Coordinates of C-alpha atoms in Angstrom, one line a residue:
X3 CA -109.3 112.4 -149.0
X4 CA -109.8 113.8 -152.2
X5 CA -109.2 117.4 -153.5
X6 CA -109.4 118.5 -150.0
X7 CA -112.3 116.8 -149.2
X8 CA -112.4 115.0 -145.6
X9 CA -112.7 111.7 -145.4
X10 CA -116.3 110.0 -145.0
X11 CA -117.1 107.2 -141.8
X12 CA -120.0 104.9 -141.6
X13 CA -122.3 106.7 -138.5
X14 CA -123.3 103.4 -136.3
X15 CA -123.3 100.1 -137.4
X16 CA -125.8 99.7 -139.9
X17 CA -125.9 103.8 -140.1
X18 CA -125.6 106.3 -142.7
X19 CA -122.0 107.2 -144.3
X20 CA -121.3 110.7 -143.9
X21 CA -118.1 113.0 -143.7
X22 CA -116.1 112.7 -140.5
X23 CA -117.3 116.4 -139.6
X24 CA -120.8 118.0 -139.7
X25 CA -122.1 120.9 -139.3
X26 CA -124.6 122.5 -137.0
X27 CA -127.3 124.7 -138.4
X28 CA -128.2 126.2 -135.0
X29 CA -126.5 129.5 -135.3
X30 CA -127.1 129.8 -138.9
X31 CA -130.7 131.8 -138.4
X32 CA -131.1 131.3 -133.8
X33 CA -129.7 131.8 -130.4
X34 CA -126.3 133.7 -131.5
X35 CA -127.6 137.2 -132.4
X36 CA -127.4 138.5 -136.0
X37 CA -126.5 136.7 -138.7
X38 CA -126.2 137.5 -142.6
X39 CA -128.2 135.2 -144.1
X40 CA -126.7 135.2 -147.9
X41 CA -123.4 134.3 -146.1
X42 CA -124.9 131.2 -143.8
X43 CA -126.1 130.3 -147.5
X44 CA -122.6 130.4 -149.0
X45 CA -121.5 128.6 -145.7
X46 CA -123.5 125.2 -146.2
X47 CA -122.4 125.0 -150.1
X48 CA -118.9 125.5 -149.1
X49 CA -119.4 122.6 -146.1
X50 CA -120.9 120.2 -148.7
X51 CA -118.1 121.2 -151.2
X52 CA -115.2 120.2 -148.7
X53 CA -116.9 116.9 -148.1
X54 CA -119.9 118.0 -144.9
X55 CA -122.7 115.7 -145.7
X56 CA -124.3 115.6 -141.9
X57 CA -126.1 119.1 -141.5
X58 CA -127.5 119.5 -138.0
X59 CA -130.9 121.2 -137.2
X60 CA -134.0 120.8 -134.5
X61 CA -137.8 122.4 -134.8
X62 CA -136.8 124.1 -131.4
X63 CA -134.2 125.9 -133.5
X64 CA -136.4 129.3 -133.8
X65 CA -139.5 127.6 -133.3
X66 CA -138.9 125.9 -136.8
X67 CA -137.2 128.9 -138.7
X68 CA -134.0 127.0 -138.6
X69 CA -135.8 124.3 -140.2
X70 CA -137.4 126.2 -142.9
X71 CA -133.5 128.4 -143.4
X72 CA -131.4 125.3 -144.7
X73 CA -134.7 123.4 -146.6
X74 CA -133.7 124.9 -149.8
X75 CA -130.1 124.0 -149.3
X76 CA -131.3 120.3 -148.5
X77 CA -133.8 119.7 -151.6
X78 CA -130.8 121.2 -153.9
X79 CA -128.6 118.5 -153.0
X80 CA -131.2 115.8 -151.0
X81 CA -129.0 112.6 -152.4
X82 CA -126.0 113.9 -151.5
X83 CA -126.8 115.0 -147.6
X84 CA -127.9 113.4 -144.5
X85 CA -130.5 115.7 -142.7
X86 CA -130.5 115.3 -138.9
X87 CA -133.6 117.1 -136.9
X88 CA -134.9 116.4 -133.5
X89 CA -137.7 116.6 -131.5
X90 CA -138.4 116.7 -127.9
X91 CA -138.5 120.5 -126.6
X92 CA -141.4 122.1 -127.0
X93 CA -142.0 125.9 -126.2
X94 CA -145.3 127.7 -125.5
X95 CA -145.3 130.9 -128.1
X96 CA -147.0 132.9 -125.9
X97 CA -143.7 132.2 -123.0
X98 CA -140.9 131.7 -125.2
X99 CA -138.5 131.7 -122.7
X100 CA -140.1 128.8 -120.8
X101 CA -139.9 125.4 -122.0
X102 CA -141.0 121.6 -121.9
X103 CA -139.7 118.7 -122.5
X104 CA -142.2 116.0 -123.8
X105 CA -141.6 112.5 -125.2
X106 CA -145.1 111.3 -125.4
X107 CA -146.3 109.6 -128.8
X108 CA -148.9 112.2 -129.9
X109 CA -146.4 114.5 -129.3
X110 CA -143.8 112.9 -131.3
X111 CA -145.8 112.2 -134.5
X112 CA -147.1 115.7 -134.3
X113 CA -143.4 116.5 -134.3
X114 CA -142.6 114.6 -137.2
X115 CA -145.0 116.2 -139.4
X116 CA -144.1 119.4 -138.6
X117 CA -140.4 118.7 -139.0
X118 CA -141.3 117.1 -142.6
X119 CA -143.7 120.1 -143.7
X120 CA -140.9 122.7 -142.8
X121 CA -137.8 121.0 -144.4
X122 CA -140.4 120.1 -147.5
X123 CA -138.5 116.6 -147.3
X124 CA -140.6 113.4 -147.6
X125 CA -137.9 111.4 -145.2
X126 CA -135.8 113.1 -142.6
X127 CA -132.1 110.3 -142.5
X128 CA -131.5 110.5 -138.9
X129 CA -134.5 111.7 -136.3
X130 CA -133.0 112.3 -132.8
X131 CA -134.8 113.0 -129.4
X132 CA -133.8 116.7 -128.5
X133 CA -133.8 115.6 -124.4
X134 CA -135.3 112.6 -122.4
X135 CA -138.7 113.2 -120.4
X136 CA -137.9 111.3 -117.4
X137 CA -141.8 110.1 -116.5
X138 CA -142.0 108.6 -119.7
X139 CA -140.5 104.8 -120.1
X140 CA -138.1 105.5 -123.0
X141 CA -138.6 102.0 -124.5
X142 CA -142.2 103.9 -125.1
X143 CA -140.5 107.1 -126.8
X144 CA -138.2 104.8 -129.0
X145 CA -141.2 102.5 -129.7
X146 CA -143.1 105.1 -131.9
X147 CA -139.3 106.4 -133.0
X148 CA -139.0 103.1 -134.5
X149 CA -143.1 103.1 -135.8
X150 CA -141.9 106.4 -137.9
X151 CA -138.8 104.2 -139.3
X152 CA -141.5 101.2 -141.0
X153 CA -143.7 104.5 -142.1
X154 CA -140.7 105.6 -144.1
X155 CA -140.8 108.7 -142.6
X156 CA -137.7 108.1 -140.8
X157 CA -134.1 106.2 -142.1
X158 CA -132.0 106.4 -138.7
X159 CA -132.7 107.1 -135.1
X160 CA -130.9 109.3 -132.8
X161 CA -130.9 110.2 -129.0
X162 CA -129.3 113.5 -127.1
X163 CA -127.9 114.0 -124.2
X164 CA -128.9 110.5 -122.4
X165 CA -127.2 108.3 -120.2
X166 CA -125.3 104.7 -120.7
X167 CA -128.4 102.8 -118.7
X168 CA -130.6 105.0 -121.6
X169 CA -129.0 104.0 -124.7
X170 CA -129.1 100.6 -123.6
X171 CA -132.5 100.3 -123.1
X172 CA -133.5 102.5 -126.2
X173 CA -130.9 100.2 -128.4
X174 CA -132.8 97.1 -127.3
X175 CA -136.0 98.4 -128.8
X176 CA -134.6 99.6 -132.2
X177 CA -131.2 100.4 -133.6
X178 CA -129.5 103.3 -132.2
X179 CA -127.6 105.7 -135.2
X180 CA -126.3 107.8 -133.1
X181 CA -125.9 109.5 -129.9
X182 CA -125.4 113.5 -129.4
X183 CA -123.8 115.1 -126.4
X184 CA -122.2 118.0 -125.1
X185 CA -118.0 117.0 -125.9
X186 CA -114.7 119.0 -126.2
X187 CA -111.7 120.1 -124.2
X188 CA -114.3 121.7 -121.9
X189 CA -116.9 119.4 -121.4
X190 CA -116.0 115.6 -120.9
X191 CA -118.6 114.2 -118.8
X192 CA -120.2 111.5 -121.3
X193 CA -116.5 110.0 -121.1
X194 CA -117.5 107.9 -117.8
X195 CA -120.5 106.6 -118.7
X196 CA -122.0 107.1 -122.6
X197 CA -118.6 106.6 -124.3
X198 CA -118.4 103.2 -123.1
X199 CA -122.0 102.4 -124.0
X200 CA -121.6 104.1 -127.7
X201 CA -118.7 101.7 -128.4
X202 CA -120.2 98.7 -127.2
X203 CA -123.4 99.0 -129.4
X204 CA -121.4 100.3 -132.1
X205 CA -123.1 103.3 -132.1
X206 CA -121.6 106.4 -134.0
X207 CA -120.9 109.4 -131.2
X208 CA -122.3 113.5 -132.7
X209 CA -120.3 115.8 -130.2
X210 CA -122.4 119.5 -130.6
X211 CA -120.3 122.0 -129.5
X212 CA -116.8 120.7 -130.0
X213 CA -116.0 124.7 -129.6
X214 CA -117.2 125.3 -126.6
X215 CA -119.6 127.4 -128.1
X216 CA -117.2 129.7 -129.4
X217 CA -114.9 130.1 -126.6
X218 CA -112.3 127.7 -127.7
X219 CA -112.0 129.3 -130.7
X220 CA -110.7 132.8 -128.5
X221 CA -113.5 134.3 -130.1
X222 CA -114.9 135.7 -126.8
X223 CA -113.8 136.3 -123.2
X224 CA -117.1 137.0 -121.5
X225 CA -120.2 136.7 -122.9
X226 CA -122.2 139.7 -120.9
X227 CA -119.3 142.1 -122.4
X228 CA -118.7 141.0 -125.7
X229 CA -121.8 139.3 -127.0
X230 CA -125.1 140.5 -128.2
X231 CA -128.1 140.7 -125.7
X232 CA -129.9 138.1 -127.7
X233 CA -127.0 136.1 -127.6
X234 CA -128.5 132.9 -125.4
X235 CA -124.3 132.3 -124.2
X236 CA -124.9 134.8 -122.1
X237 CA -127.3 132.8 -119.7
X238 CA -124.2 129.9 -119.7
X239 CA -122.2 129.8 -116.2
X240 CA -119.2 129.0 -117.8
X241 CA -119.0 132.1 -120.0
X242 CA -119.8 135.1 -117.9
X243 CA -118.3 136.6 -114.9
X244 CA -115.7 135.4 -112.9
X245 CA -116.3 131.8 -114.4
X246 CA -115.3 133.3 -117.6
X247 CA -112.3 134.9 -116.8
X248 CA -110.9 131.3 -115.0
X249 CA -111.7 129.5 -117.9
X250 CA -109.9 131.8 -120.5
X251 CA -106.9 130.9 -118.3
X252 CA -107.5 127.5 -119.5
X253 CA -106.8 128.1 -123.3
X254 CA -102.8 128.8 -122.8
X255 CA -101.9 124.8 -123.5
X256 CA -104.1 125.1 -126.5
X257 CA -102.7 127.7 -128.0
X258 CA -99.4 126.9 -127.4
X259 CA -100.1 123.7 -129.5
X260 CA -101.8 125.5 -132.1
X261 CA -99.0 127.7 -132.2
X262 CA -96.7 124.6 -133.2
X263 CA -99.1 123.5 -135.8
X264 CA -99.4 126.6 -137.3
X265 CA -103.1 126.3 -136.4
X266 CA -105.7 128.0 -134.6
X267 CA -107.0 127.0 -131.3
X268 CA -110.1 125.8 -132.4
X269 CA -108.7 124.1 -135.0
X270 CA -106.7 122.0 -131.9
X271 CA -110.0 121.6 -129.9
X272 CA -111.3 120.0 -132.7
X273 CA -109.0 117.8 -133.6
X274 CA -108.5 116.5 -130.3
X275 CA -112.3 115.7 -131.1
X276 CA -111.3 114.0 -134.2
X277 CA -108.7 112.3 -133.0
X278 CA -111.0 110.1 -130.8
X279 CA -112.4 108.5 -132.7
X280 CA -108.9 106.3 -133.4
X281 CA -108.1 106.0 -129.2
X282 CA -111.2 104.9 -128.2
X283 CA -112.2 103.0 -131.4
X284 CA -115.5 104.4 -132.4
X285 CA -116.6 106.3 -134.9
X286 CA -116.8 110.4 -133.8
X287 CA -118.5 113.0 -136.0
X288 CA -118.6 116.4 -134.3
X289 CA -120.5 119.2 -135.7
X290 CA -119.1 122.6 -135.2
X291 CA -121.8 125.7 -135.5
X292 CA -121.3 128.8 -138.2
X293 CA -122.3 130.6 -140.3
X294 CA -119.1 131.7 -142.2
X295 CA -117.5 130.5 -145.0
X296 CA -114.3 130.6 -143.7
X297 CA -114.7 129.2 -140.7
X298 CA -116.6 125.7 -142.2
X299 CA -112.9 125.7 -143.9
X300 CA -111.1 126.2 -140.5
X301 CA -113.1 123.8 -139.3
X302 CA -112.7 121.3 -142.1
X303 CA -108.7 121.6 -142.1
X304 CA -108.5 120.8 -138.7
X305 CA -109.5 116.9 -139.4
X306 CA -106.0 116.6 -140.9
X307 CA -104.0 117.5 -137.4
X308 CA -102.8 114.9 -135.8
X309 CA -101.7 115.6 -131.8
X310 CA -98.8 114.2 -130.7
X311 CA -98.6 112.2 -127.1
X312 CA -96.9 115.4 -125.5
X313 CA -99.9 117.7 -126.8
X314 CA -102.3 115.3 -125.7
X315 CA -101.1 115.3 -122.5
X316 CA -100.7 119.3 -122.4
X317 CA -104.2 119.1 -123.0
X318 CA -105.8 116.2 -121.0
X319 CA -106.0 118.4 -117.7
X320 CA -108.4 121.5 -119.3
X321 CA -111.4 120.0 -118.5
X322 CA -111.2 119.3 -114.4
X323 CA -110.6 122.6 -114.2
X324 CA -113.9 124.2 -115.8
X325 CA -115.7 126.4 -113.7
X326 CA -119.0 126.3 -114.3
X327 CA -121.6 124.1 -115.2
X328 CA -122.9 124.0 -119.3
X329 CA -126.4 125.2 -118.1
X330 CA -128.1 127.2 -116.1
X331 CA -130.2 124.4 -115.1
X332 CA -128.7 120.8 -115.6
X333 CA -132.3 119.2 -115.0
X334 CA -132.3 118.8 -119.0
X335 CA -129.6 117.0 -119.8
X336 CA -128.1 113.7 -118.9
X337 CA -125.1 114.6 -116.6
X338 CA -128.0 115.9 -114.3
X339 CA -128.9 112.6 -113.8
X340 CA -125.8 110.5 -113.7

């Protein structure tokens, strides 16, 4: 690292070389209440400044307004960012709160196109699927992934929230990038089955949420008392009611290490993130959501923590002891299925 700038890791054999944290767009204009938009700006110069190159969106993001929020960031600097997008959720305008998740081919290039027109990008560097229809043969899905890849239209390929078995077959059809799923000091389910897979393809690892959504950070305690009503955390078990106040119990060890760094909590989430990439031997690119300026450099300084054996096993139990599951329904994402 150079003048503060994190250090860079190729994503994936064969994948593109990015810095060893992203960031995710989500937030930036959908799903966590009001947001100042001239500050979300600020936010993704300041990201690319301290080294971010992987910025995170998906045309399900606002229906595409997330899309269309950071496209003038990206053609400003296009050769010196990789823009990830996905498809694979599609919602009905007229029920936005009811949604589908469709992996056919028609769908897919219609996707594409629509993903393209909004960024006002000719290429989009790494194209994942959002979430895995389950009657469609996903050889099929990453058949016409890999089509868009010889149309140029494409670089890199991408899949979220799938199984081992999954990435398997999907790696035998075309090159694999990456692989995005739910990780942190909360949430360690993909460590059973997709971790293992991801390293033996040599397939670069894109935990969303390293945060918890905010909650490792201390930044909330319950989401029905101290978020916004258009704040979508408040439909997540784990963040409201009695589930919320077992779980904020569970932050003591980490900020008791955080404490001894002279760091913040999330700053200690996210490194233990980090830090995996070097114990289990892959490379590990989390992208932590904000809009804020300061936070992308909290976020940034926490790739330069390095836990101790003692703090890592302070912090090894958090998980098992969750209450709650991520979603309200599981059916969506791959732990419902393994």
């Amino acid at each position: 690292m150079t003048d503060g700038k994190i250090a860079k890791v190729e994503l994936g054999t064969g994948g593109p070389e990015v810095g060893v944290q992203g960031l995710g767009c989500m937030g930036m204009s959908f799903a966590y209440g009001p947001t100042d938009a001239d500050e979300a700006r600020a936010a993704l110069e300041r990201a690319l400044e301290l080294g971010v190159t992987l910025f995170d969106t998906a045309d399900m993001y606002g229906m595409g307004e997330n899309e269309k929020f950071i496209s003038p960031f990206i053609k400003a600097h296009r050769d010196e960012v990789v823009l990830a997008t996905k498809f694979g959720i599609s919602y009905d305008p007229a029920e936005p709160t009811k949604r589908v998740i469709r992996n056919d081919a028609p769908y897919i290039r219609q996707a594409v196109e629509g993903s393209l027109k909004r960024l006002d990008v000719d290429v989009i560097d790494l194209y994942y699927m959002h979430r895995r229809d389950v009657n469609i043969p996903i050889e099929e899905t990453v058949g016409t992934m890999a089509e868009l890849v010889r149309e140029g239209k494409v670089k890199h390929l991408g899949l979220s929230e799938v199984t081992g078995g999954e990435l398997r077959a999907a790696h035998a059809v075309h090159p694999i990038a990456a692989v995005q799923s739910e990780w942190s000091l909360f949430s360690r389910d993909i460590e059973a089955g997709v971790v293992p897979a991801v390293r033996e393809l040599g397939v670069g690892l894109v935990p969303y949420s390293p945060l918890g959504r905010g909650f490792l950070t201390g930044s909330f305690v319950d989401a029905d008392q101290d978020l916004t009503s258009d704040d979508f955390r408040r439909t997540m078990p784990r963040f409201t009611g009695e589930n919320a106040a077992a779980n904020a119990a569970l932050l003591e060890p980490v900020r008791a290490v955080a404490e001894a760094h002279g760091a913040s909590p999330g700053q200690i989430a996210l490194a233990w993130v980090q830090q995996q990439a070097s114990l289990l031997g892959l490379p590990v690119v989390p992208i932590p959501g904000t809009r804020k300026r300061s936070r992308v450099e909290e976020n940034t300084a926490a790739t330069r923590i390095v836990l101790t054996e003692d703090e890592w096993a302070v912090l090894e139990p958090i998980a098992s002891k969750v209450a709650g599951e991520r979603y309200a329904d599981m059916s969506f994402s791959s732990a419902g299925r393994e």
